[in-house]
PDB file of C-alpha atoms in Angstrom:
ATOM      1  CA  UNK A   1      79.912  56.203 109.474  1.00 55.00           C
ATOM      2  CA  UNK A   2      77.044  53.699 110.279  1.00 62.00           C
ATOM      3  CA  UNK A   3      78.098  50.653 111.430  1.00 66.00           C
ATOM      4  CA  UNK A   4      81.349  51.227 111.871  1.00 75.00           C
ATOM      5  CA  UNK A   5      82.688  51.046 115.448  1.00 78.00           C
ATOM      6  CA  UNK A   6      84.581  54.242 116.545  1.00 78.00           C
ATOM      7  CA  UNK A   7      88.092  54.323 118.816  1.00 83.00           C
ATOM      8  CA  UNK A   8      87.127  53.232 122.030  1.00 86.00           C
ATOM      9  CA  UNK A   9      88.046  55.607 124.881  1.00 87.00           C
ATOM     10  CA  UNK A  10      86.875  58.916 123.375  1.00 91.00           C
ATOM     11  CA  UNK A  11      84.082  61.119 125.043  1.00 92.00           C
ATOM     12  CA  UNK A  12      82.317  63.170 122.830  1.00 92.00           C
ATOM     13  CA  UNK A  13      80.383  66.374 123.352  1.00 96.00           C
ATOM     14  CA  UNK A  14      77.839  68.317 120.964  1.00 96.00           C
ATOM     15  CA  UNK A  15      79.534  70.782 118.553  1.00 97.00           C
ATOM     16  CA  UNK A  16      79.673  74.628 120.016  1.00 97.00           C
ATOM     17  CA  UNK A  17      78.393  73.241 123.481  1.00 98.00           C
ATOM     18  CA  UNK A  18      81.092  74.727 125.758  1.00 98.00           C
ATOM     19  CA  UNK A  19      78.785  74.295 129.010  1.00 98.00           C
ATOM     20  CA  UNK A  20      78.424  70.595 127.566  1.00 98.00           C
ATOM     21  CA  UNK A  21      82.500  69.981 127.416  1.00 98.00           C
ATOM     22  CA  UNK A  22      82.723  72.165 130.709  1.00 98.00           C
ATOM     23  CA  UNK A  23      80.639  69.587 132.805  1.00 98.00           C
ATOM     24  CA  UNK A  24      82.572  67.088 131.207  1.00 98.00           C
ATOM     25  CA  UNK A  25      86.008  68.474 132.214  1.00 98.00           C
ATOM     26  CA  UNK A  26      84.652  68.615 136.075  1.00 97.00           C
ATOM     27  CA  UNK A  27      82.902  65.169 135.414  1.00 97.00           C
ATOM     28  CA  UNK A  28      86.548  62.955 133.579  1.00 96.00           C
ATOM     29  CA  UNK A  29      89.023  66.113 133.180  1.00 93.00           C
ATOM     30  CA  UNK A  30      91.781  64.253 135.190  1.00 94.00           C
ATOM     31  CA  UNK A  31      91.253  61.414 132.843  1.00 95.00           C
ATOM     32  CA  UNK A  32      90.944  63.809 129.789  1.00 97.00           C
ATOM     33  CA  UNK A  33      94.465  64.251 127.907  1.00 96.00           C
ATOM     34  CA  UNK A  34      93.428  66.239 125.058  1.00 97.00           C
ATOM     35  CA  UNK A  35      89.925  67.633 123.378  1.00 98.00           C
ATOM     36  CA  UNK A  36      90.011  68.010 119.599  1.00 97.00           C
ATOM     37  CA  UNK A  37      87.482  70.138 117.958  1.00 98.00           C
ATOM     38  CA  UNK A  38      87.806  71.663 114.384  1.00 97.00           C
ATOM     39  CA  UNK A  39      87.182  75.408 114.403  1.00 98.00           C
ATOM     40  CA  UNK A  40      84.515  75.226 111.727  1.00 96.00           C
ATOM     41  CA  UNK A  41      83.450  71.542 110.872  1.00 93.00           C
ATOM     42  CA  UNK A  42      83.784  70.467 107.275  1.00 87.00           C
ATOM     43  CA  UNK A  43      81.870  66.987 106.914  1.00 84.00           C
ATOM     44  CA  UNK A  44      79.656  67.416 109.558  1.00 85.00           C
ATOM     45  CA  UNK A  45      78.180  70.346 107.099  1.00 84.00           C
ATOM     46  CA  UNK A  46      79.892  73.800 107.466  1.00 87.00           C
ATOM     47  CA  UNK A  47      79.195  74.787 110.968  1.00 91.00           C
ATOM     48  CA  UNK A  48      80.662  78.156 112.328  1.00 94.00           C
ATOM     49  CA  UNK A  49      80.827  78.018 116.068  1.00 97.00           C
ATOM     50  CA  UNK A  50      79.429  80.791 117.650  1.00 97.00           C
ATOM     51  CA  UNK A  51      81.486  83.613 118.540  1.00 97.00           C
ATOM     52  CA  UNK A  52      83.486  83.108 121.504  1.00 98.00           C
ATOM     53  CA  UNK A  53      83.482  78.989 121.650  1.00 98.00           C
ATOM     54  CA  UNK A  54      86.610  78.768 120.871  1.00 98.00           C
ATOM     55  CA  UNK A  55      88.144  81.099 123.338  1.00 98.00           C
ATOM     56  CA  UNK A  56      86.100  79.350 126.186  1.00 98.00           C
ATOM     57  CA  UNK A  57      87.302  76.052 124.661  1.00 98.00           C
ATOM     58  CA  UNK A  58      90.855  77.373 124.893  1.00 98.00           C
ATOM     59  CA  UNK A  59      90.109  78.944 128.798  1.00 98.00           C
ATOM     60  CA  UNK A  60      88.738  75.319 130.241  1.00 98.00           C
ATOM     61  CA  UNK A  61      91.258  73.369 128.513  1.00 98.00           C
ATOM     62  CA  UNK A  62      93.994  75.679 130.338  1.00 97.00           C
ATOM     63  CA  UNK A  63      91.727  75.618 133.325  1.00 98.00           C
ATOM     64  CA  UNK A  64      91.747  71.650 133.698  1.00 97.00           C
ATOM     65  CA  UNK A  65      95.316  70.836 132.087  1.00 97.00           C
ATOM     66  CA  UNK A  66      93.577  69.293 129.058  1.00 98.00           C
ATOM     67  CA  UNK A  67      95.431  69.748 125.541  1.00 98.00           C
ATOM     68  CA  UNK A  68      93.905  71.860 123.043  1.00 98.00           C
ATOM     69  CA  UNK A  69      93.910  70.558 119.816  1.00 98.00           C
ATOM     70  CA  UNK A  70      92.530  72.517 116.388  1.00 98.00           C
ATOM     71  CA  UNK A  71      91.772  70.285 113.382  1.00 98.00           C
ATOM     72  CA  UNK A  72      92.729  72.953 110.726  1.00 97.00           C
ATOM     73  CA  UNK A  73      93.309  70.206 107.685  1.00 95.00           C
ATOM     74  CA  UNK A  74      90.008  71.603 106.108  1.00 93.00           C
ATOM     75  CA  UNK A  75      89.933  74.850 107.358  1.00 95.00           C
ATOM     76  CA  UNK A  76      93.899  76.153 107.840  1.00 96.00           C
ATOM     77  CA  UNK A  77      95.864  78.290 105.326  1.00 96.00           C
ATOM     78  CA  UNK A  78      93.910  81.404 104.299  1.00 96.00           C
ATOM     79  CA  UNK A  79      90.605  79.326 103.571  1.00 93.00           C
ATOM     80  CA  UNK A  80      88.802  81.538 106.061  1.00 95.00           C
ATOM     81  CA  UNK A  81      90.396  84.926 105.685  1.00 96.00           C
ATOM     82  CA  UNK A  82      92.614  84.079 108.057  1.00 97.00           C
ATOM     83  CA  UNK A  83      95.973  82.175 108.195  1.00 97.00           C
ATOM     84  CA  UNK A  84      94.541  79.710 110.400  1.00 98.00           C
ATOM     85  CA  UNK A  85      90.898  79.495 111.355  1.00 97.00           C
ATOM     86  CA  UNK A  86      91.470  79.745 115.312  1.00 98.00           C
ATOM     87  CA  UNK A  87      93.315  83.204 114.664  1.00 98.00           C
ATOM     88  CA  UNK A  88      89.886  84.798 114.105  1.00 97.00           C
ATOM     89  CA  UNK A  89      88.964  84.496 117.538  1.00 98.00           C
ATOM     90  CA  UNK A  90      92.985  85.096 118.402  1.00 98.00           C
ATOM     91  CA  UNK A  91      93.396  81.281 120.425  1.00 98.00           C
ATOM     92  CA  UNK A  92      96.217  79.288 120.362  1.00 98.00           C
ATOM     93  CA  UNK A  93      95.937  75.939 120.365  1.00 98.00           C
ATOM     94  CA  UNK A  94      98.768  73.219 122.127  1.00 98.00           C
ATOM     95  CA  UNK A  95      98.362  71.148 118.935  1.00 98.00           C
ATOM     96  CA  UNK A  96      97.813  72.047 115.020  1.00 98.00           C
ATOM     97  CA  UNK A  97      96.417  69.405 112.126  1.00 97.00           C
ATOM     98  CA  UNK A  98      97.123  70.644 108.911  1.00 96.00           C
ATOM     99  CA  UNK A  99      96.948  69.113 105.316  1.00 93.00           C
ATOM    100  CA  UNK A 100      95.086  69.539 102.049  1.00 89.00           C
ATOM    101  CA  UNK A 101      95.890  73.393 101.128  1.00 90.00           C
ATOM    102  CA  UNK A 102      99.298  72.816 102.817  1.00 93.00           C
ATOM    103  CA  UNK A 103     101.016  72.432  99.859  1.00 93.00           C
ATOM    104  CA  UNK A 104      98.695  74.683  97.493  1.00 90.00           C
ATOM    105  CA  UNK A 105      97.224  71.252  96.503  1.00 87.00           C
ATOM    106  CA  UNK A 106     100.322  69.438  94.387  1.00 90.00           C
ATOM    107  CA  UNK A 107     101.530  67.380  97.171  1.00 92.00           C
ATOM    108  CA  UNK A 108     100.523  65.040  99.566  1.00 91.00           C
ATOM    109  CA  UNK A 109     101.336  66.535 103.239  1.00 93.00           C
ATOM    110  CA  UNK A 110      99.790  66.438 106.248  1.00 92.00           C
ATOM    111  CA  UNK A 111     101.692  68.065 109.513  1.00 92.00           C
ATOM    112  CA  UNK A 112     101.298  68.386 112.878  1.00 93.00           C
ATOM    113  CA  UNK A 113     102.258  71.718 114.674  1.00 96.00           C
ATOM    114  CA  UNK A 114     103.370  72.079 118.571  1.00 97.00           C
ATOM    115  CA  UNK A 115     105.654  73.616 120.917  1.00 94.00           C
ATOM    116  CA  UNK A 116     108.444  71.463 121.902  1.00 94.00           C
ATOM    117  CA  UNK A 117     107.384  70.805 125.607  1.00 93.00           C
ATOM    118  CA  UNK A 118     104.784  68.880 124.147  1.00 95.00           C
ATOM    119  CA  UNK A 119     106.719  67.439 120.607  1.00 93.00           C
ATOM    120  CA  UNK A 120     109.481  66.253 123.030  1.00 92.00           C
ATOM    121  CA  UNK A 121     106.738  63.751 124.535  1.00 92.00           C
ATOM    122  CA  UNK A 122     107.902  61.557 121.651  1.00 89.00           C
ATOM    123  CA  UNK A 123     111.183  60.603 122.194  1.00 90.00           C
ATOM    124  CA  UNK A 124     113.687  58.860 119.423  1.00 85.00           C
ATOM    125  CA  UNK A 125     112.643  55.842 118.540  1.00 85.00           C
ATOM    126  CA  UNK A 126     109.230  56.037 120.340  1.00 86.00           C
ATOM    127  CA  UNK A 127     107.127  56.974 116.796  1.00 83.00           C
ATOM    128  CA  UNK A 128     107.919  55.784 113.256  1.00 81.00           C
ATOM    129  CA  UNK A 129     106.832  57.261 109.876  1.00 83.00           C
ATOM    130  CA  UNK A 130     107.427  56.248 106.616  1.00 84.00           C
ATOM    131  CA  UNK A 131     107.438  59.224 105.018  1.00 83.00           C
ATOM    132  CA  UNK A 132     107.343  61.353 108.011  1.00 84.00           C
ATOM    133  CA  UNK A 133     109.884  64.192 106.792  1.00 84.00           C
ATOM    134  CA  UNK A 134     109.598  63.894 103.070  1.00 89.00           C
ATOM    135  CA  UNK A 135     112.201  66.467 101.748  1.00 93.00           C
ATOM    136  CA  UNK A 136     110.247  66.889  98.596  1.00 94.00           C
ATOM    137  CA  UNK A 137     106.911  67.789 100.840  1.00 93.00           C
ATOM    138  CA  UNK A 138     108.834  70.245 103.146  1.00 93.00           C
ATOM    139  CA  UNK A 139     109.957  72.300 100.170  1.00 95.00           C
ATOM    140  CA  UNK A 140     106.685  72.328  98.675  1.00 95.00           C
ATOM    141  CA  UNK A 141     104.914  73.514 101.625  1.00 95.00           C
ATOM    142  CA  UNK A 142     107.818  76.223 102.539  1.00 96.00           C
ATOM    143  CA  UNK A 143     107.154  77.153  98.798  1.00 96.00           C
ATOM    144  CA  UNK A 144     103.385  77.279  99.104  1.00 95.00           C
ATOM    145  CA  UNK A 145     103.582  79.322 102.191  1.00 96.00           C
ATOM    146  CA  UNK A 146     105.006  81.676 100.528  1.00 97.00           C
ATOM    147  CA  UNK A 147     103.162  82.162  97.474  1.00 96.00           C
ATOM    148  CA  UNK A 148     100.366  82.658  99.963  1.00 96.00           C
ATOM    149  CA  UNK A 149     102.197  85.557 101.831  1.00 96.00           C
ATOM    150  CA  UNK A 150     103.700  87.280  99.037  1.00 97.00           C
ATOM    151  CA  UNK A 151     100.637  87.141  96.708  1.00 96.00           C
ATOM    152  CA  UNK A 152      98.165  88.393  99.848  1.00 97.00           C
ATOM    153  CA  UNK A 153      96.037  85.576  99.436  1.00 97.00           C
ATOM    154  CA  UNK A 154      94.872  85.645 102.998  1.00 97.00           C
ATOM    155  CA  UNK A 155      92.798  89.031 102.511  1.00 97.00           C
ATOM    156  CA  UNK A 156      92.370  87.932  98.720  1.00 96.00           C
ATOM    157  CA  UNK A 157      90.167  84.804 100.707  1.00 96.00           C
ATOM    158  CA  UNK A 158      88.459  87.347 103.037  1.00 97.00           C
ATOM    159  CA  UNK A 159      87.488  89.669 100.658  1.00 97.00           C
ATOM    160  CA  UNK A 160      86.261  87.597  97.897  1.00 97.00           C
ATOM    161  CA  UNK A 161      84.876  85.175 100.795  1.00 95.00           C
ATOM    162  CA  UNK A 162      82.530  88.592 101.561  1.00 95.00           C
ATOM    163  CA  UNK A 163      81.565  89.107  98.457  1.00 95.00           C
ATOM    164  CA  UNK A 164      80.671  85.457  97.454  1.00 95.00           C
ATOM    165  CA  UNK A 165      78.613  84.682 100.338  1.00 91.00           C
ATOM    166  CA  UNK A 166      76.528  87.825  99.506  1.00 90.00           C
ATOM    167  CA  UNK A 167      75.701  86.799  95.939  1.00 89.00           C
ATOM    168  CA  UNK A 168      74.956  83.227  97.447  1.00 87.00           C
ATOM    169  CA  UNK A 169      72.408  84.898  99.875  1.00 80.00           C
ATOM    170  CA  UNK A 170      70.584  85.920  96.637  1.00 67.00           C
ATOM    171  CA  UNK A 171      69.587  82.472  95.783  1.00 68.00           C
ATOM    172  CA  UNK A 172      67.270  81.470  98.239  1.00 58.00           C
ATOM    173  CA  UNK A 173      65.956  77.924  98.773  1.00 59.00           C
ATOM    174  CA  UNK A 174      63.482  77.272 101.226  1.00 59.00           C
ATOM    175  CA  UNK A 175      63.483  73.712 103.107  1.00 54.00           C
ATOM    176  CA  UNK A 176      60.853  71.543 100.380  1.00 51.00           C
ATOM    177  CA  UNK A 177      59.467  68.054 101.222  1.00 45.00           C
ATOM    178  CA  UNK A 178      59.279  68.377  97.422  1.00 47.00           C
ATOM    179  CA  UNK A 179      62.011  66.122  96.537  1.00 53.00           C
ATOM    180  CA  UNK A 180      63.180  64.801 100.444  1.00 57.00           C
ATOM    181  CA  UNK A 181      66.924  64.405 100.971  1.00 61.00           C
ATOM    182  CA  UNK A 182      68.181  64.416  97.563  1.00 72.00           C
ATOM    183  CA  UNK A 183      68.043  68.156  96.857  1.00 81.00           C
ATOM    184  CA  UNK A 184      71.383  69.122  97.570  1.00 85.00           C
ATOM    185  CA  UNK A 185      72.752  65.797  95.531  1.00 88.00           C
ATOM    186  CA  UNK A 186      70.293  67.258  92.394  1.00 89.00           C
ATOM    187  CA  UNK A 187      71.619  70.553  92.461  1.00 90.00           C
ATOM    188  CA  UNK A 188      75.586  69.446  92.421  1.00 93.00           C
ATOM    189  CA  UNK A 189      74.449  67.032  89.558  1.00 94.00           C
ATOM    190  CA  UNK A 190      73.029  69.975  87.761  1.00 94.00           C
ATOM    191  CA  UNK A 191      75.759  72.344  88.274  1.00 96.00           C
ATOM    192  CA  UNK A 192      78.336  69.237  86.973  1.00 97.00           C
ATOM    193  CA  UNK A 193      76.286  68.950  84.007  1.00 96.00           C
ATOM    194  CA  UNK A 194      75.411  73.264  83.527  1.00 96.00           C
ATOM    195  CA  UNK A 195      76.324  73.947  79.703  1.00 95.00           C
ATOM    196  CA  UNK A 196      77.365  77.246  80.617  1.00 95.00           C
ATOM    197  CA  UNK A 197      79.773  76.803  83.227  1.00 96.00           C
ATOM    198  CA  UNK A 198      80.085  73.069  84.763  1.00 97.00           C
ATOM    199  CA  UNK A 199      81.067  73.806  88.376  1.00 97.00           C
ATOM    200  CA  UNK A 200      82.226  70.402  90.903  1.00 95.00           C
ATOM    201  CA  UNK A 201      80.610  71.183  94.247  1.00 93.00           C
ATOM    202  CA  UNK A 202      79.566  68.443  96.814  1.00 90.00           C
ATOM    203  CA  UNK A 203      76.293  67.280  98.643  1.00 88.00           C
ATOM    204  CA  UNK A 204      76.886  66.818 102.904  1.00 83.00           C
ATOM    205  CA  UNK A 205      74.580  65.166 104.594  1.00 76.00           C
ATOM    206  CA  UNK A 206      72.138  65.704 102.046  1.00 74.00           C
ATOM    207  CA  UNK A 207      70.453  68.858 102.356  1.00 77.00           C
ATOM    208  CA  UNK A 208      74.385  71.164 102.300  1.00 84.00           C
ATOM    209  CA  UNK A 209      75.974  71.903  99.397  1.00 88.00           C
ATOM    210  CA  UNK A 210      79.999  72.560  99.690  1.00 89.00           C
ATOM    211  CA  UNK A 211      81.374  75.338  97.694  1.00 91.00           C
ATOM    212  CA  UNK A 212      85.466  75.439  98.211  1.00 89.00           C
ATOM    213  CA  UNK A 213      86.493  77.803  95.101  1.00 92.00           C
ATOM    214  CA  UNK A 214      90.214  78.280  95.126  1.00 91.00           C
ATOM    215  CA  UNK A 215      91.954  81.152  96.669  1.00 93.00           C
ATOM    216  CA  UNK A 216      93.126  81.977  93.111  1.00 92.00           C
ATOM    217  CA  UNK A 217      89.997  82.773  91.776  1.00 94.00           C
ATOM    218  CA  UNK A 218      88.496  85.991  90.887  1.00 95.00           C
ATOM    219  CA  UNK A 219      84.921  87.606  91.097  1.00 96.00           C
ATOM    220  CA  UNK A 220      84.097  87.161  87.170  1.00 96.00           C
ATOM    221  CA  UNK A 221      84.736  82.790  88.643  1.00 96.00           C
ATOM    222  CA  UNK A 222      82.310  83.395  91.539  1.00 96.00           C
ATOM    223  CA  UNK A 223      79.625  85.432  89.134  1.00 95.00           C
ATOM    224  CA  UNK A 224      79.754  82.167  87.176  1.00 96.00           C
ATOM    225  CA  UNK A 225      79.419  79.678  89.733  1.00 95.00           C
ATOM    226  CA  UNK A 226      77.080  81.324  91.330  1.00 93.00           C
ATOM    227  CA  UNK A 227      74.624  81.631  87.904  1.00 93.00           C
ATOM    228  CA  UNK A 228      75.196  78.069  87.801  1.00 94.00           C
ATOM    229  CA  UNK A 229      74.360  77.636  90.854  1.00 92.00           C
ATOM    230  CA  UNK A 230      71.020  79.673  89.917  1.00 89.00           C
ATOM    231  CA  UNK A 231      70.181  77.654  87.090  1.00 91.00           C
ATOM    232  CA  UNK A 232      70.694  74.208  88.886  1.00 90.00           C
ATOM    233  CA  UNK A 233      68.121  75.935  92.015  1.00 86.00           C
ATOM    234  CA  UNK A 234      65.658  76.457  88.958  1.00 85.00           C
ATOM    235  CA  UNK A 235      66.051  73.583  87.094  1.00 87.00           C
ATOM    236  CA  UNK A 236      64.689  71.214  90.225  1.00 82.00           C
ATOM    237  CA  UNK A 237      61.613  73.258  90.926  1.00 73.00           C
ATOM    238  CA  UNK A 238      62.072  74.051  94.234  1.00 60.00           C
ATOM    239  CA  UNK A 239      59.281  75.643  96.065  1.00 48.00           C
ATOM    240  CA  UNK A 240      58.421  78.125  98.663  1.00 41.00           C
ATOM    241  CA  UNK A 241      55.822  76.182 100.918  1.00 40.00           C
ATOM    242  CA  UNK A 242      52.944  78.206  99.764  1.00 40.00           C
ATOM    243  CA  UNK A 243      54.018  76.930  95.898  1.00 40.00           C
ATOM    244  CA  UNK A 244      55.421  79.769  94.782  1.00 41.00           C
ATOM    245  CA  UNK A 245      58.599  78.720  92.522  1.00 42.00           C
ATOM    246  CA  UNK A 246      62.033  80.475  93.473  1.00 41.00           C
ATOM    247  CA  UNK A 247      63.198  82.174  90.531  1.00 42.00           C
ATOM    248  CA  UNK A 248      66.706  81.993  92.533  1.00 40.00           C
ATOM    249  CA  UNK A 249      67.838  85.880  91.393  1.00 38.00           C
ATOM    250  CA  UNK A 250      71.401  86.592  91.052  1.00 38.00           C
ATOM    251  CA  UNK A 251      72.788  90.030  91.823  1.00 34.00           C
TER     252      UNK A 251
END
């Protein structure tokens, strides 16, 4: 966030750099307690990692006794196809964010998952909470859990997640000085206002557009977002470089 000042003490390293956070390890590792990395960043604009980063993540953080910690708030409980996001490269991290989908979205709850050799690092006493162990938000999330297990969601998310990114790939938009930064910002305004089917998506950093359906939707939903998505594409104009205007097809 510009001009705000971030926690002092904290190193960072580029995203899906693991020769960039090894040198670091042999540069500060015995000063290092812990390197936190989400497996596929949300606000920075839906990056995947390539394959294998986080299993050479997980191999130098064992290598120089640093803590591995997954952010999985934005990407944890089926959202990828895969209970957690880290599982599809089969790494297991010391320490586990979670929150958002944890409770199927009707509760607040964020949590924090570890084994107890590290948990037991906080004594009694040593950490307060004022709603840390909300009764109400531990039966929600047991009961969301297991709506997710018992209804399949998981491969519901990674076969719909398959078949949605392939119709997306049908609506091609090349990069257009046409209309600067605010093309992605346009096209969510459009699909907010389509007549058709109004669909709430969100501009990142202002040439990504976030799509995060539900994991209860169904492929007649996706169709429709993605003809909104269509018409919004059209609506702006936007150009191949030699002028040609994208029709944006839909398959």
């Amino acid at each position: 966030i510009p001009g705000i000042p971030f926690v002092p003490g904290f190193e960072t390293v580029p995203y899906d750099d693991a020769d960039a956070l090894e040198e670091l390890f042999k540069a500060k590792g015995e000063n290092i307690a812990a390197f936190i990395v989400e497996p596929i960043q949300g606000e920075a604009g839906v990056y995947v990692p390539a394959e294998g980063y986080l299993r050479r993540v997980e191999a130098l953080c064992r290598e120089h006794n640093v803590l591995f910690i997954a952010d999985e708030i934005q990407t944890g409980i089926a959202r990828t196809g895969k209970m957690l996001a880290v599982d599809h490269e089969g790494v297991r991290p010391d320490i586990v964010t979670l929150g958002k989908a944890i409770s199927g979205g009707t509760y607040p709850v964020s949590l924090v998952l570890a084994d107890r050799a590290v948990m037991d690092v906080l004594t009694p006493g040593s950490h307060g909470s004022t709603f840390g162990g909300n009764p109400v938000a531990c039966a929600v999330t047991r009961a969301a859990l297991e709506v997710v297990k018992d209804e399949g969601l998981i491969a519901r998310a990674a076969e719909l997640g398959e078949y949605f990114r392939a119709q997306l790939n049908a609506v091609v938009i090349e990069a257009s000085e046409l209309h600067g930064d605010q093309t992605a910002l346009r096209v969510c305004y459009l699909m907010a206002r389509d007549a058709q089917c109004a669909v709430l998506a969100k501009p990142t950093h202002d040439t990504i557009i976030r799509l995060a359906p539900p994991l209860t939707v169904d492929k007649a939903d996706l169709d429709a977002i993605v003809a909104t998505f269509a018409r919004a594409v059209a609506a702006i104009g936007v150009t191949h470089p030699n002028g040609r205007a994208l029709r944006a097809p839909v398959t």
